XYZ file of C-alpha atoms in Angstrom:
455
model
C 57.005 51.381 -142.979
C 56.882 49.335 -146.156
C 59.958 47.280 -147.036
C 61.080 46.363 -150.532
C 62.597 42.875 -150.250
C 63.636 42.781 -153.911
C 66.811 44.813 -153.309
C 69.930 44.496 -151.138
C 71.679 41.517 -149.550
C 69.101 38.687 -149.264
C 70.110 37.595 -145.756
C 70.363 41.151 -144.425
C 66.953 42.256 -145.672
C 65.344 39.002 -144.511
C 66.875 39.251 -141.026
C 65.809 42.891 -140.745
C 62.300 41.954 -141.774
C 62.127 38.835 -139.585
C 63.144 40.507 -136.304
C 59.758 42.167 -135.617
C 58.021 38.942 -136.656
C 60.150 36.960 -134.221
C 59.524 39.354 -131.331
C 55.793 39.338 -132.093
C 55.562 35.553 -132.308
C 57.517 35.155 -129.067
C 55.138 37.596 -127.369
C 52.210 35.620 -128.711
C 53.672 32.449 -127.258
C 54.339 34.214 -123.976
C 50.744 35.228 -123.559
C 49.643 31.749 -124.614
C 51.981 30.446 -121.902
C 50.513 32.913 -119.426
C 47.077 31.444 -120.159
C 48.462 28.024 -119.319
C 50.416 29.196 -116.259
C 47.430 31.025 -114.772
C 45.160 28.041 -115.431
C 47.703 25.688 -113.840
C 48.124 27.857 -110.751
C 44.560 29.056 -110.154
C 42.352 26.319 -111.603
C 44.579 23.256 -111.179
C 46.692 20.612 -112.909
C 43.597 18.884 -114.295
C 42.513 22.135 -115.920
C 46.001 22.542 -117.386
C 45.775 19.025 -118.786
C 42.382 19.899 -120.277
C 43.787 22.933 -122.080
C 46.644 20.793 -123.353
C 44.356 18.011 -124.531
C 42.572 20.477 -126.834
C 45.762 22.019 -128.221
C 45.703 19.864 -131.336
C 42.081 20.861 -132.025
C 43.068 24.525 -131.725
C 45.882 23.846 -134.158
C 43.375 22.324 -136.580
C 40.904 25.213 -136.265
C 43.460 27.978 -136.595
C 45.388 26.030 -139.220
C 42.348 25.803 -141.475
C 41.443 29.456 -141.152
C 44.929 30.947 -140.949
C 46.148 28.859 -143.874
C 43.412 30.296 -146.056
C 43.902 33.823 -144.724
C 47.665 33.842 -145.285
C 47.177 32.153 -148.657
C 44.867 34.989 -149.675
C 47.703 37.518 -149.136
C 50.249 35.831 -151.431
C 48.595 37.637 -154.346
C 49.000 40.914 -152.442
C 52.752 40.477 -152.032
C 53.177 39.482 -155.679
C 51.170 42.481 -156.907
C 53.157 44.727 -154.578
C 56.436 43.347 -155.940
C 55.150 44.041 -159.462
C 54.238 47.663 -158.464
C 50.566 47.005 -159.309
C 48.641 49.255 -156.879
C 45.245 48.419 -158.370
C 45.979 44.704 -158.051
C 47.036 45.123 -154.410
C 43.734 46.781 -153.479
C 41.623 44.229 -155.351
C 43.450 41.364 -153.605
C 42.710 42.932 -150.197
C 38.990 43.392 -150.865
C 38.630 39.912 -152.298
C 40.617 38.346 -149.435
C 38.442 39.993 -146.769
C 35.217 38.786 -148.416
C 36.522 35.238 -148.824
C 37.722 35.219 -145.192
C 34.225 36.122 -143.957
C 32.728 33.175 -145.827
C 35.399 30.761 -144.595
C 35.013 31.912 -140.972
C 31.261 31.323 -140.977
C 31.628 27.817 -142.437
C 34.474 26.671 -140.166
C 32.861 28.047 -137.000
C 29.564 26.287 -137.729
C 31.239 22.949 -138.449
C 33.319 22.903 -135.267
C 30.422 23.932 -133.046
C 28.578 20.857 -134.320
C 31.360 18.258 -134.159
C 33.153 19.265 -130.936
C 31.597 16.696 -128.585
C 32.205 13.710 -130.913
C 35.745 14.914 -131.626
C 36.672 15.068 -127.935
C 35.333 11.565 -127.396
C 37.229 10.168 -130.380
C 40.418 11.675 -128.927
C 40.144 9.581 -125.738
C 39.756 12.734 -123.604
C 39.853 11.476 -119.985
C 36.534 11.743 -118.148
C 38.039 13.702 -115.256
C 39.059 16.578 -117.546
C 36.343 16.319 -120.232
C 34.164 19.213 -119.004
C 37.185 21.515 -118.697
C 38.280 20.559 -122.205
C 34.889 21.229 -123.745
C 34.406 24.584 -121.972
C 37.784 25.809 -123.183
C 37.667 24.680 -126.808
C 34.062 25.713 -127.441
C 34.866 29.252 -126.268
C 37.886 29.293 -128.609
C 35.611 28.161 -131.448
C 33.274 31.113 -130.947
C 36.301 33.406 -131.273
C 37.590 32.030 -134.585
C 36.657 35.265 -136.381
C 38.988 37.239 -134.098
C 41.985 35.042 -134.931
C 41.203 34.964 -138.656
C 41.062 38.722 -139.087
C 44.078 39.457 -136.926
C 46.117 36.998 -139.010
C 44.631 38.251 -142.290
C 45.228 41.951 -141.626
C 48.714 41.315 -140.215
C 49.537 39.275 -143.325
C 48.358 42.127 -145.574
C 50.763 44.450 -143.777
C 53.605 41.917 -144.073
C 52.832 41.501 -147.780
C 53.897 45.106 -148.363
C 56.949 44.705 -146.128
C 55.519 46.118 -142.876
C 56.322 43.661 -140.091
C 56.793 46.290 -137.362
C 53.285 47.650 -136.806
C 51.638 44.228 -136.228
C 54.332 43.695 -133.583
C 53.330 46.824 -131.670
C 49.675 45.828 -131.704
C 50.482 42.265 -130.669
C 52.560 43.432 -127.691
C 49.749 45.726 -126.563
C 47.140 42.987 -126.875
C 49.436 40.555 -125.035
C 49.313 42.758 -121.951
C 45.555 43.071 -122.373
C 45.314 39.277 -122.568
C 47.217 38.812 -119.312
C 45.030 41.375 -117.554
C 41.855 39.718 -118.837
C 43.165 36.281 -117.806
C 43.575 37.471 -114.243
C 40.215 39.268 -114.303
C 38.178 36.425 -115.814
C 39.822 33.535 -113.941
C 40.591 35.010 -110.517
C 38.002 37.763 -110.158
C 35.055 36.360 -112.137
C 35.859 32.656 -111.504
C 35.246 31.729 -115.151
C 37.746 28.831 -115.069
C 39.305 27.605 -118.292
C 36.623 29.357 -120.367
C 37.923 32.637 -118.953
C 41.343 31.962 -120.467
C 39.740 31.274 -123.849
C 37.641 34.440 -123.821
C 40.676 36.483 -122.780
C 42.499 35.137 -125.854
C 39.531 35.918 -128.108
C 39.257 39.471 -126.798
C 42.971 40.210 -127.163
C 42.999 38.935 -130.765
C 39.918 41.045 -131.548
C 41.718 44.130 -130.236
C 44.770 43.345 -132.398
C 42.561 42.936 -135.473
C 40.781 46.248 -134.860
C 44.063 48.103 -134.365
C 45.484 46.631 -137.596
C 42.337 47.639 -139.502
C 42.478 51.221 -138.197
C 46.181 51.500 -139.009
C 45.665 50.221 -142.566
C 42.804 52.671 -143.135
C 44.776 55.657 -141.807
C 48.388 54.913 -142.835
C 48.515 52.226 -145.536
C 46.303 53.730 -148.241
C 47.798 51.323 -150.764
C 45.970 48.529 -148.935
C 42.598 50.305 -148.726
C 40.257 49.145 -151.524
C 38.028 51.610 -153.321
C 34.266 51.172 -153.010
C 33.935 49.695 -156.506
C 36.387 46.917 -155.563
C 34.238 45.427 -152.776
C 32.945 42.449 -154.701
C 34.121 38.963 -155.594
C 36.635 39.193 -158.456
C 36.867 35.994 -160.500
C 40.589 36.152 -161.304
C 41.612 37.129 -157.760
C 39.325 34.469 -156.266
C 40.781 31.769 -158.496
C 44.348 32.685 -157.540
C 43.632 33.124 -153.828
C 41.728 29.852 -153.546
C 44.352 28.057 -155.646
C 46.999 29.089 -153.108
C 44.824 29.348 -149.984
C 43.018 26.004 -150.150
C 46.208 23.900 -150.396
C 47.745 25.986 -147.573
C 44.649 25.432 -145.462
C 44.550 21.722 -146.279
C 48.256 21.447 -145.508
C 47.621 22.874 -142.031
C 44.524 20.712 -141.609
C 46.317 17.553 -142.680
C 49.211 18.308 -140.332
C 46.769 19.102 -137.526
C 44.918 15.840 -138.113
C 48.176 14.025 -137.460
C 48.701 16.102 -134.313
C 45.216 15.111 -133.136
C 46.071 11.431 -133.587
C 49.345 11.971 -131.695
C 47.465 13.750 -128.884
C 45.033 10.824 -128.792
C 48.002 8.565 -128.072
C 49.265 10.907 -125.321
C 45.790 11.043 -123.755
C 45.963 7.307 -123.019
C 48.635 7.900 -120.365
C 46.460 9.990 -118.028
C 46.181 13.542 -116.707
C 49.739 13.726 -115.286
C 51.303 12.764 -118.613
C 49.014 15.174 -120.472
C 49.854 18.058 -118.110
C 53.605 17.424 -118.371
C 53.403 17.028 -122.147
C 51.376 20.255 -122.395
C 53.924 22.261 -120.403
C 56.858 20.812 -122.368
C 55.063 21.503 -125.638
C 54.574 25.146 -124.612
C 58.324 25.419 -124.005
C 58.989 23.800 -127.382
C 56.588 26.202 -129.116
C 58.351 29.158 -127.525
C 61.877 28.265 -128.634
C 60.814 27.367 -132.175
C 59.235 30.761 -132.911
C 62.389 31.763 -134.775
C 61.647 29.014 -137.302
C 58.026 30.105 -137.722
C 59.073 33.743 -138.073
C 61.685 32.902 -140.696
C 59.036 31.011 -142.644
C 56.707 34.022 -142.580
C 59.529 36.309 -143.718
C 60.614 33.973 -146.506
C 57.032 33.755 -147.815
C 56.864 37.540 -148.217
C 60.410 37.655 -149.613
C 59.629 34.968 -152.189
C 56.305 36.587 -153.096
C 57.795 40.019 -153.723
C 60.712 38.645 -155.738
C 58.403 36.388 -157.731
C 56.361 39.463 -158.638
C 59.567 41.327 -159.524
C 60.753 38.433 -161.725
C 63.919 37.638 -159.707
C 64.288 33.847 -159.519
C 68.003 33.853 -158.674
C 67.370 36.138 -155.720
C 64.751 33.729 -154.348
C 67.139 30.758 -154.335
C 69.975 32.895 -152.891
C 67.685 33.846 -150.002
C 66.792 30.212 -149.335
C 70.446 29.163 -149.124
C 71.246 32.003 -146.710
C 68.296 31.270 -144.429
C 69.092 27.546 -144.319
C 72.503 28.298 -142.802
C 71.033 30.797 -140.351
C 68.342 28.338 -139.236
C 70.824 25.493 -138.755
C 72.762 27.645 -136.283
C 69.559 28.783 -134.565
C 68.301 25.195 -134.238
C 71.480 23.991 -132.543
C 71.468 26.892 -130.062
C 67.809 26.564 -129.032
C 68.088 22.773 -128.884
C 70.830 23.093 -126.259
C 68.910 25.774 -124.340
C 65.673 23.832 -124.164
C 67.441 20.798 -122.719
C 69.309 22.848 -120.096
C 66.353 25.009 -119.037
C 63.507 22.495 -119.146
C 63.056 22.013 -115.390
C 62.980 25.714 -114.415
C 60.672 26.439 -117.337
C 58.395 23.574 -116.355
C 58.147 24.860 -112.787
C 56.384 27.991 -114.067
C 53.299 26.011 -115.014
C 52.489 24.403 -111.660
C 51.940 25.578 -108.093
C 53.934 24.310 -105.118
C 51.521 21.435 -104.457
C 52.555 19.680 -107.689
C 55.600 17.404 -107.502
C 57.803 18.267 -110.478
C 59.604 14.949 -110.132
C 56.375 13.299 -111.289
C 56.239 15.564 -114.328
C 59.857 15.589 -115.478
C 60.140 12.060 -116.951
C 57.173 12.688 -119.243
C 58.374 16.157 -120.246
C 62.030 15.158 -120.791
C 61.115 12.257 -123.039
C 59.246 14.591 -125.365
C 61.516 17.633 -125.359
C 64.816 15.755 -125.706
C 63.587 13.930 -128.780
C 62.329 17.188 -130.288
C 65.626 19.011 -129.762
C 67.524 16.457 -131.854
C 65.333 17.166 -134.889
C 65.119 20.964 -134.813
C 67.209 21.424 -137.985
C 64.819 19.400 -140.175
C 61.902 21.240 -138.558
C 63.399 24.641 -139.425
C 63.968 23.572 -143.033
C 60.299 22.643 -143.414
C 59.357 26.268 -142.710
C 61.863 27.558 -145.265
C 60.995 25.188 -148.114
C 57.244 25.240 -147.537
C 56.888 29.017 -147.264
C 59.161 29.697 -150.219
C 56.998 27.510 -152.427
C 53.822 29.130 -151.100
C 55.229 32.632 -151.600
C 55.931 31.749 -155.226
C 52.292 30.700 -155.634
C 52.786 26.915 -155.532
C 50.469 25.409 -152.918
C 50.158 21.745 -153.869
C 53.666 20.585 -152.932
C 53.509 22.132 -149.419
C 50.133 20.445 -148.978
C 51.635 17.096 -149.953
C 54.344 17.777 -147.371
C 51.512 17.948 -144.849
C 50.333 14.542 -146.072
C 53.808 13.141 -145.392
C 53.656 14.604 -141.858
C 50.232 13.050 -141.350
C 51.363 9.593 -142.486
C 54.460 9.674 -140.270
C 52.553 10.896 -137.197
C 49.677 8.466 -137.595
C 51.969 5.485 -138.200
C 54.030 6.183 -135.082
C 50.945 7.043 -132.978
C 49.116 3.842 -133.918
C 52.137 1.723 -132.990
C 52.511 3.673 -129.719
C 48.830 3.132 -128.826
C 49.026 -0.543 -129.641
C 52.175 -0.998 -127.539
C 51.153 1.576 -124.866
C 54.614 3.091 -125.285
C 54.923 6.758 -124.224
C 58.415 7.428 -125.709
C 57.087 6.278 -129.060
C 54.008 8.499 -128.683
C 56.318 11.434 -127.919
C 58.311 10.642 -131.080
C 55.309 11.400 -133.329
C 56.410 15.011 -133.920
C 60.106 14.333 -134.672
C 59.153 11.514 -137.047
C 56.801 13.848 -138.908
C 59.431 16.602 -139.153
C 62.065 14.273 -140.569
C 59.755 12.863 -143.219
C 58.355 16.261 -144.220
C 61.809 17.916 -144.357
C 63.037 15.316 -146.850
C 59.904 15.642 -148.976
C 59.714 19.453 -148.986
C 63.444 19.695 -149.740
C 63.018 17.609 -152.880
C 59.779 19.449 -153.740
C 61.514 22.821 -153.378
C 64.136 21.835 -155.987
C 61.329 20.834 -158.356
C 59.408 24.095 -157.759
C 62.394 26.461 -157.969
C 63.298 24.967 -161.353
C 59.784 25.807 -162.538
C 60.125 29.329 -161.129
C 63.356 29.861 -163.075
C 61.680 28.672 -166.281
C 58.617 30.857 -165.658
C 60.757 33.942 -165.061
C 63.076 33.200 -167.964
C 66.272 32.501 -166.015
C 68.695 29.573 -166.221
C 68.537 27.298 -163.185
C 71.569 25.575 -161.604
C 71.713 23.618 -158.347
C 74.849 25.471 -157.249
C 75.399 29.164 -157.611
C 78.023 30.011 -160.227
């Protein structure tokens, strides 16, 4: 099921490759939404607010670990594009060993700092215990998320985006079943939702590992390769650390923005959480396109095809502009019925809608810049350039923090809700300029003549 992305029409091969990624990411969001829906219905609106108040911390945790994990697989896609089987296997062995070290460090740090972090974020007292129970359980399951993302990324690096989809769909149904079992039957509350997520990700990781061992022999390292390789480590850390820092920097801004939202109470947090889940669902096409473009750029970089990389970027920019307009309209029209899924009949949606509409309407206006961030950032990362995407994360952080601080000082919710759109606009401009700088370097490296417009 491997796919060679160095041949054929750029847009056609990217769209074919991205479809399983999109379906898988949507399924992942669906079962994340199911967590939230079940918590909202069976534990209560305060519990839903608690889960939402920790969302930015989850983004930070998974951003740190996933950024490194995905960064470790860039070398795999480049070696695969260069037809270097030995290099592919060495990159896999080295990536797994590095991921184990990273997981141990990150898990230990977050177990220690969780209480102070929740207090710094102005977590309301009436939802504090729920928040802590949920996020500490997620922290213990970091290893499950890391290895599912790592092994899935190894498969995508050789052009296989279909098999991780099958495993994700299966684990999604397992997650829903475990949610119902842990929350309703065992009365585990919000912690039950977290452990259901951990278990489902562990199952996905195990299935990916078994599939790689049985079917993808090109990804199975030989015994002699299971050690730290200096050259592979240097490359993987050079790409992985900036990717991880980029996620961490972005997540830090999200934490500050969530701190501003937390000042407006449990009702605002619950409404914001539900609206944010809807937003995350409709933007999965952008995330999926970014993942596809990273693999596409990596393979073509390894194959020495600079022109093909830039042709693919132009095609995906047009496709994402159309997608952004369509989903922006849909999210505005369907917000109320989607919001109703998260609360039981005792909750008055009229109390929730003003908070949710303020956030989602502002987001919808800026979906095109958001989609372009994924394209520019992942193209640069796929080509092995990690610093510029990381600096794009710095721009996001500055924009979010600036808007959040003003919002907190003025106690202005619309301004607090504008933190995300402000960050997207700033980062889109920066990464667009950075992409032009990087693609020129790629052309020089691969010995081709660069022009801004295709001749």
